[in-house]
Amino acid sequence: MSYAIIGFGKIGQALARAFARKNIEVAVASRRPPEALAPQALAIGPTVVAKSLREAVEADTIILAVPFGEHREVAKALSSWKGKTVIDAMNALVPLEELDGLPSSAFVAKAFTGAKLVKAFNHLVATTLAADPVVEGGHRVVFLSGDDEDATAPVAALAKQLGFAPVKLGKLNEGGALVHARGGVWGQLIFQDLFRKEQ
């Protein structure tokens, strides 16, 4: 399984740190050319590899960590996203009427034709996401939601591999709404920093 993070701002870098901590290779890409990202990527860890957007989207699993309005530009990188899992780590700080009455991730899914989309990693602020998720005798919780269990299960496994405790919330229009930020409306679980003890 190959991974890429599209967007290398605070959230993208925080996620890259999570991958580096576990020595899992991940490509990182943004609007800037890879040579501009390379020093920062290398500073995070040797498994964080700066690539062009075209190269990065060759990964099996792509994490969207761009500002919400830029997801359509990323979607244009491939004519079909069939066979790909797209993890939506964005928050839609746009007026609700711009989302056609949909949960933000369902709106995003429309742009990524053929992809399986999972909402994850969006409810924690960057500094929390970047920190070691093993705390206070437990693991920091990451909420997941998606309409396709075949995609949600591997994302849950990835979250666990990164040291988090995955909690599935159901489909995008059900549990997904609990962690969506849309306009000035915050889902009930946004910014919740929860821990789950080892079983």
PDB file of C-alpha atoms in Angstrom:
ATOM      1  CA  MET A   1       0.000   0.000   0.000  1.00  0.00           C
ATOM      2  CA  SER A   2       1.411   3.398  -0.978  1.00  0.00           C
ATOM      3  CA  TYR A   3       0.451   6.733   0.572  1.00  0.00           C
ATOM      4  CA  ALA A   4       0.552  10.399  -0.392  1.00  0.00           C
ATOM      5  CA  ILE A   5      -0.372  13.616   1.382  1.00  0.00           C
ATOM      6  CA  ILE A   6      -1.543  16.413  -0.903  1.00  0.00           C
ATOM      7  CA  GLY A   7      -1.042  19.749   0.834  1.00  0.00           C
ATOM      8  CA  PHE A   8       2.006  20.559   2.927  1.00  0.00           C
ATOM      9  CA  GLY A   9       0.725  23.226   5.279  1.00  0.00           C
ATOM     10  CA  LYS A  10       0.239  22.668   9.016  1.00  0.00           C
ATOM     11  CA  ILE A  11      -2.051  19.637   8.691  1.00  0.00           C
ATOM     12  CA  GLY A  12      -0.049  18.044   5.865  1.00  0.00           C
ATOM     13  CA  GLN A  13       3.172  18.417   7.844  1.00  0.00           C
ATOM     14  CA  ALA A  14       1.520  17.101  11.016  1.00  0.00           C
ATOM     15  CA  LEU A  15       0.385  13.981   9.149  1.00  0.00           C
ATOM     16  CA  ALA A  16       3.845  13.591   7.585  1.00  0.00           C
ATOM     17  CA  ARG A  17       5.297  13.576  11.134  1.00  0.00           C
ATOM     18  CA  ALA A  18       2.899  10.786  12.092  1.00  0.00           C
ATOM     19  CA  PHE A  19       4.130   8.691   9.137  1.00  0.00           C
ATOM     20  CA  ALA A  20       7.789   9.506   9.864  1.00  0.00           C
ATOM     21  CA  ARG A  21       7.408   8.485  13.508  1.00  0.00           C
ATOM     22  CA  LYS A  22       6.471   4.973  12.350  1.00  0.00           C
ATOM     23  CA  ASN A  23       8.980   4.869   9.452  1.00  0.00           C
ATOM     24  CA  ILE A  24       6.184   4.544   6.886  1.00  0.00           C
ATOM     25  CA  GLU A  25       7.037   5.995   3.481  1.00  0.00           C
ATOM     26  CA  VAL A  26       4.731   8.764   2.312  1.00  0.00           C
ATOM     27  CA  ALA A  27       4.883  11.117  -0.653  1.00  0.00           C
ATOM     28  CA  VAL A  28       4.102  14.788  -0.062  1.00  0.00           C
ATOM     29  CA  ALA A  29       3.041  17.270  -2.726  1.00  0.00           C
ATOM     30  CA  SER A  30       1.581  20.756  -2.976  1.00  0.00           C
ATOM     31  CA  ARG A  31       1.273  23.619  -5.435  1.00  0.00           C
ATOM     32  CA  ARG A  32       4.976  24.251  -4.872  1.00  0.00           C
ATOM     33  CA  PRO A  33       7.488  22.177  -6.864  1.00  0.00           C
ATOM     34  CA  PRO A  34       8.958  19.132  -5.088  1.00  0.00           C
ATOM     35  CA  GLU A  35      12.414  20.711  -4.820  1.00  0.00           C
ATOM     36  CA  ALA A  36      10.868  23.505  -2.732  1.00  0.00           C
ATOM     37  CA  LEU A  37       9.299  20.945  -0.360  1.00  0.00           C
ATOM     38  CA  ALA A  38      12.290  18.588  -0.199  1.00  0.00           C
ATOM     39  CA  PRO A  39      14.304  20.290   2.606  1.00  0.00           C
ATOM     40  CA  GLN A  40      11.240  20.483   4.873  1.00  0.00           C
ATOM     41  CA  ALA A  41      10.239  16.904   4.032  1.00  0.00           C
ATOM     42  CA  LEU A  42      13.735  15.620   4.796  1.00  0.00           C
ATOM     43  CA  ALA A  43      13.778  17.539   8.075  1.00  0.00           C
ATOM     44  CA  ILE A  44      10.638  15.633   9.143  1.00  0.00           C
ATOM     45  CA  GLY A  45      12.171  12.270   8.297  1.00  0.00           C
ATOM     46  CA  PRO A  46      13.805  10.150   5.587  1.00  0.00           C
ATOM     47  CA  THR A  47      10.540   8.343   4.775  1.00  0.00           C
ATOM     48  CA  VAL A  48       8.833  11.634   3.787  1.00  0.00           C
ATOM     49  CA  VAL A  49       9.474  12.101   0.067  1.00  0.00           C
ATOM     50  CA  ALA A  50       8.621  15.291  -1.840  1.00  0.00           C
ATOM     51  CA  LYS A  51       7.026  14.607  -5.233  1.00  0.00           C
ATOM     52  CA  SER A  52       5.104  16.437  -7.915  1.00  0.00           C
ATOM     53  CA  LEU A  53       1.310  16.266  -7.734  1.00  0.00           C
ATOM     54  CA  ARG A  54       1.278  14.052 -10.832  1.00  0.00           C
ATOM     55  CA  GLU A  55       3.650  11.567  -9.153  1.00  0.00           C
ATOM     56  CA  ALA A  56       1.947  11.740  -5.752  1.00  0.00           C
ATOM     57  CA  VAL A  57      -1.499  10.794  -7.068  1.00  0.00           C
ATOM     58  CA  GLU A  58      -0.073   7.479  -8.265  1.00  0.00           C
ATOM     59  CA  ALA A  59      -0.309   6.328  -4.617  1.00  0.00           C
ATOM     60  CA  ASP A  60      -3.050   3.895  -3.585  1.00  0.00           C
ATOM     61  CA  THR A  61      -4.252   6.130  -0.744  1.00  0.00           C
ATOM     62  CA  ILE A  62      -4.256   9.912  -1.001  1.00  0.00           C
ATOM     63  CA  ILE A  63      -4.821  12.217   1.977  1.00  0.00           C
ATOM     64  CA  LEU A  64      -6.301  15.616   1.101  1.00  0.00           C
ATOM     65  CA  ALA A  65      -4.803  18.271   3.377  1.00  0.00           C
ATOM     66  CA  VAL A  66      -5.293  21.283   1.112  1.00  0.00           C
ATOM     67  CA  PRO A  67      -7.547  24.275   1.832  1.00  0.00           C
ATOM     68  CA  PHE A  68     -11.082  23.094   1.031  1.00  0.00           C
ATOM     69  CA  GLY A  69     -11.484  25.274  -2.059  1.00  0.00           C
ATOM     70  CA  GLU A  70      -8.494  23.630  -3.738  1.00  0.00           C
ATOM     71  CA  HIS A  71      -9.787  20.045  -3.750  1.00  0.00           C
ATOM     72  CA  ARG A  72     -11.260  20.409  -7.235  1.00  0.00           C
ATOM     73  CA  GLU A  73      -7.840  21.353  -8.643  1.00  0.00           C
ATOM     74  CA  VAL A  74      -6.347  18.221  -7.062  1.00  0.00           C
ATOM     75  CA  ALA A  75      -9.169  16.130  -8.536  1.00  0.00           C
ATOM     76  CA  LYS A  76      -8.180  17.270 -12.051  1.00  0.00           C
ATOM     77  CA  ALA A  77      -4.832  15.454 -11.690  1.00  0.00           C
ATOM     78  CA  LEU A  78      -6.540  12.196 -12.765  1.00  0.00           C
ATOM     79  CA  SER A  79      -9.432  11.632 -15.154  1.00  0.00           C
ATOM     80  CA  SER A  80     -10.557   8.655 -13.074  1.00  0.00           C
ATOM     81  CA  TRP A  81      -9.828   7.901  -9.425  1.00  0.00           C
ATOM     82  CA  LYS A  82     -11.064   4.322  -9.675  1.00  0.00           C
ATOM     83  CA  GLY A  83      -9.123   2.020  -7.368  1.00  0.00           C
ATOM     84  CA  LYS A  84      -7.967   4.906  -5.157  1.00  0.00           C
ATOM     85  CA  THR A  85      -8.927   5.690  -1.593  1.00  0.00           C
ATOM     86  CA  VAL A  86      -9.127   9.410  -0.853  1.00  0.00           C
ATOM     87  CA  ILE A  87      -8.968  10.489   2.800  1.00  0.00           C
ATOM     88  CA  ASP A  88     -10.617  13.858   3.376  1.00  0.00           C
ATOM     89  CA  ALA A  89      -8.717  15.627   6.172  1.00  0.00           C
ATOM     90  CA  MET A  90     -10.141  19.037   5.220  1.00  0.00           C
ATOM     91  CA  ASN A  91     -12.706  21.288   6.849  1.00  0.00           C
ATOM     92  CA  ALA A  92     -15.115  23.231   4.654  1.00  0.00           C
ATOM     93  CA  LEU A  93     -14.949  26.793   5.902  1.00  0.00           C
ATOM     94  CA  VAL A  94     -17.292  27.942   3.144  1.00  0.00           C
ATOM     95  CA  PRO A  95     -20.966  29.017   3.187  1.00  0.00           C
ATOM     96  CA  LEU A  96     -23.297  26.017   3.504  1.00  0.00           C
ATOM     97  CA  GLU A  97     -25.142  26.896   0.289  1.00  0.00           C
ATOM     98  CA  GLU A  98     -21.918  26.203  -1.649  1.00  0.00           C
ATOM     99  CA  LEU A  99     -22.108  22.530  -0.645  1.00  0.00           C
ATOM    100  CA  ASP A 100     -25.452  21.777  -2.354  1.00  0.00           C
ATOM    101  CA  GLY A 101     -26.930  20.749   1.015  1.00  0.00           C
ATOM    102  CA  LEU A 102     -24.456  17.850   1.341  1.00  0.00           C
ATOM    103  CA  PRO A 103     -22.023  16.933   4.122  1.00  0.00           C
ATOM    104  CA  SER A 104     -18.682  18.412   3.042  1.00  0.00           C
ATOM    105  CA  SER A 105     -17.085  15.002   2.335  1.00  0.00           C
ATOM    106  CA  ALA A 106     -20.001  13.907   0.164  1.00  0.00           C
ATOM    107  CA  PHE A 107     -19.524  17.152  -1.764  1.00  0.00           C
ATOM    108  CA  VAL A 108     -15.789  16.415  -2.127  1.00  0.00           C
ATOM    109  CA  ALA A 109     -16.512  12.851  -3.282  1.00  0.00           C
ATOM    110  CA  LYS A 110     -18.342  14.217  -6.343  1.00  0.00           C
ATOM    111  CA  ALA A 111     -15.058  15.693  -7.642  1.00  0.00           C
ATOM    112  CA  PHE A 112     -13.073  12.457  -7.273  1.00  0.00           C
ATOM    113  CA  THR A 113     -14.832  10.261  -9.821  1.00  0.00           C
ATOM    114  CA  GLY A 114     -14.521   6.567  -8.988  1.00  0.00           C
ATOM    115  CA  ALA A 115     -12.629   7.033  -5.683  1.00  0.00           C
ATOM    116  CA  LYS A 116     -13.654   5.603  -2.334  1.00  0.00           C
ATOM    117  CA  LEU A 117     -13.745   8.531   0.080  1.00  0.00           C
ATOM    118  CA  VAL A 118     -13.211   8.395   3.837  1.00  0.00           C
ATOM    119  CA  LYS A 119     -13.427  11.335   6.233  1.00  0.00           C
ATOM    120  CA  ALA A 120     -10.583  11.184   8.774  1.00  0.00           C
ATOM    121  CA  PHE A 121      -7.884  13.162  10.603  1.00  0.00           C
ATOM    122  CA  ASN A 122      -9.796  16.464  10.288  1.00  0.00           C
ATOM    123  CA  HIS A 123     -11.053  16.961  13.834  1.00  0.00           C
ATOM    124  CA  LEU A 124      -7.683  17.466  15.558  1.00  0.00           C
ATOM    125  CA  VAL A 125      -5.712  20.703  15.381  1.00  0.00           C
ATOM    126  CA  ALA A 126      -2.300  20.407  13.693  1.00  0.00           C
ATOM    127  CA  THR A 127      -0.192  20.553  16.869  1.00  0.00           C
ATOM    128  CA  THR A 128      -2.213  17.718  18.415  1.00  0.00           C
ATOM    129  CA  LEU A 129      -2.120  15.679  15.204  1.00  0.00           C
ATOM    130  CA  ALA A 130       1.671  16.084  14.994  1.00  0.00           C
ATOM    131  CA  ALA A 131       2.271  14.942  18.590  1.00  0.00           C
ATOM    132  CA  ASP A 132       2.810  11.326  19.628  1.00  0.00           C
ATOM    133  CA  PRO A 133      -0.706   9.831  19.822  1.00  0.00           C
ATOM    134  CA  VAL A 134       0.261   7.463  22.642  1.00  0.00           C
ATOM    135  CA  VAL A 135      -0.634   9.457  25.749  1.00  0.00           C
ATOM    136  CA  GLU A 136      -1.857   8.944  29.282  1.00  0.00           C
ATOM    137  CA  GLY A 137      -1.789   5.172  28.964  1.00  0.00           C
ATOM    138  CA  GLY A 138      -3.976   5.239  25.864  1.00  0.00           C
ATOM    139  CA  HIS A 139      -4.144   6.289  22.232  1.00  0.00           C
ATOM    140  CA  ARG A 140      -5.475   9.516  20.783  1.00  0.00           C
ATOM    141  CA  VAL A 141      -8.779   8.890  18.975  1.00  0.00           C
ATOM    142  CA  VAL A 142      -9.227   9.496  15.252  1.00  0.00           C
ATOM    143  CA  PHE A 143     -12.805   9.536  13.952  1.00  0.00           C
ATOM    144  CA  LEU A 144     -13.575   7.915  10.583  1.00  0.00           C
ATOM    145  CA  SER A 145     -16.647   7.948   8.411  1.00  0.00           C
ATOM    146  CA  GLY A 146     -17.309   6.655   4.927  1.00  0.00           C
ATOM    147  CA  ASP A 147     -19.920   5.079   2.714  1.00  0.00           C
ATOM    148  CA  ASP A 148     -17.729   2.122   1.722  1.00  0.00           C
ATOM    149  CA  GLU A 149     -16.554  -0.316   4.398  1.00  0.00           C
ATOM    150  CA  ASP A 150     -13.943  -1.700   1.971  1.00  0.00           C
ATOM    151  CA  ALA A 151     -12.265   1.707   2.154  1.00  0.00           C
ATOM    152  CA  THR A 152     -12.983   2.566   5.800  1.00  0.00           C
ATOM    153  CA  ALA A 153     -11.391  -0.627   7.177  1.00  0.00           C
ATOM    154  CA  PRO A 154      -7.931  -0.018   5.598  1.00  0.00           C
ATOM    155  CA  VAL A 155      -8.005   3.628   6.734  1.00  0.00           C
ATOM    156  CA  ALA A 156      -8.810   2.441  10.266  1.00  0.00           C
ATOM    157  CA  ALA A 157      -5.853   0.037   9.984  1.00  0.00           C
ATOM    158  CA  LEU A 158      -3.618   2.913   8.843  1.00  0.00           C
ATOM    159  CA  ALA A 159      -4.740   5.086  11.774  1.00  0.00           C
ATOM    160  CA  LYS A 160      -3.921   2.218  14.132  1.00  0.00           C
ATOM    161  CA  GLN A 161      -0.524   1.697  12.469  1.00  0.00           C
ATOM    162  CA  LEU A 162       0.189   5.406  13.022  1.00  0.00           C
ATOM    163  CA  GLY A 163      -0.549   4.927  16.737  1.00  0.00           C
ATOM    164  CA  PHE A 164      -4.080   6.333  16.870  1.00  0.00           C
ATOM    165  CA  ALA A 165      -7.263   4.657  18.102  1.00  0.00           C
ATOM    166  CA  PRO A 166      -9.712   4.627  15.174  1.00  0.00           C
ATOM    167  CA  VAL A 167     -13.395   5.103  15.957  1.00  0.00           C
ATOM    168  CA  LYS A 168     -15.820   4.519  13.080  1.00  0.00           C
ATOM    169  CA  LEU A 169     -18.814   6.839  13.056  1.00  0.00           C
ATOM    170  CA  GLY A 170     -20.745   5.332  10.160  1.00  0.00           C
ATOM    171  CA  LYS A 171     -21.630   6.829   6.803  1.00  0.00           C
ATOM    172  CA  LEU A 172     -20.768  10.358   5.640  1.00  0.00           C
ATOM    173  CA  ASN A 173     -24.326  11.665   6.071  1.00  0.00           C
ATOM    174  CA  GLU A 174     -24.628  10.102   9.543  1.00  0.00           C
ATOM    175  CA  GLY A 175     -21.529   9.994  11.709  1.00  0.00           C
ATOM    176  CA  GLY A 176     -19.616  12.101   9.220  1.00  0.00           C
ATOM    177  CA  ALA A 177     -21.787  15.066  10.098  1.00  0.00           C
ATOM    178  CA  LEU A 178     -20.483  14.883  13.675  1.00  0.00           C
ATOM    179  CA  VAL A 179     -16.969  15.837  12.572  1.00  0.00           C
ATOM    180  CA  HIS A 180     -17.661  18.158   9.665  1.00  0.00           C
ATOM    181  CA  ALA A 181     -16.890  21.839   9.845  1.00  0.00           C
ATOM    182  CA  ARG A 182     -19.119  23.593   7.330  1.00  0.00           C
ATOM    183  CA  GLY A 183     -19.210  27.364   7.160  1.00  0.00           C
ATOM    184  CA  GLY A 184     -19.408  28.579  10.747  1.00  0.00           C
ATOM    185  CA  VAL A 185     -21.116  25.353  11.871  1.00  0.00           C
ATOM    186  CA  TRP A 186     -18.962  22.905  13.821  1.00  0.00           C
ATOM    187  CA  GLY A 187     -19.813  19.219  14.102  1.00  0.00           C
ATOM    188  CA  GLN A 188     -20.280  18.031  17.683  1.00  0.00           C
ATOM    189  CA  LEU A 189     -16.998  16.108  17.685  1.00  0.00           C
ATOM    190  CA  ILE A 190     -14.796  18.748  16.040  1.00  0.00           C
ATOM    191  CA  PHE A 191     -11.781  19.605  18.212  1.00  0.00           C
ATOM    192  CA  GLN A 192     -12.488  16.736  20.611  1.00  0.00           C
ATOM    193  CA  ASP A 193      -9.165  15.380  21.825  1.00  0.00           C
ATOM    194  CA  LEU A 194     -10.170  11.979  23.212  1.00  0.00           C
ATOM    195  CA  PHE A 195      -8.132   8.978  24.308  1.00  0.00           C
ATOM    196  CA  ARG A 196      -8.907   5.289  24.307  1.00  0.00           C
ATOM    197  CA  LYS A 197      -7.189   2.990  26.780  1.00  0.00           C
ATOM    198  CA  GLU A 198      -5.612  -0.266  25.655  1.00  0.00           C
ATOM    199  CA  GLN A 199      -8.069  -3.159  25.818  1.00  0.00           C
TER     200      GLN A 199
END
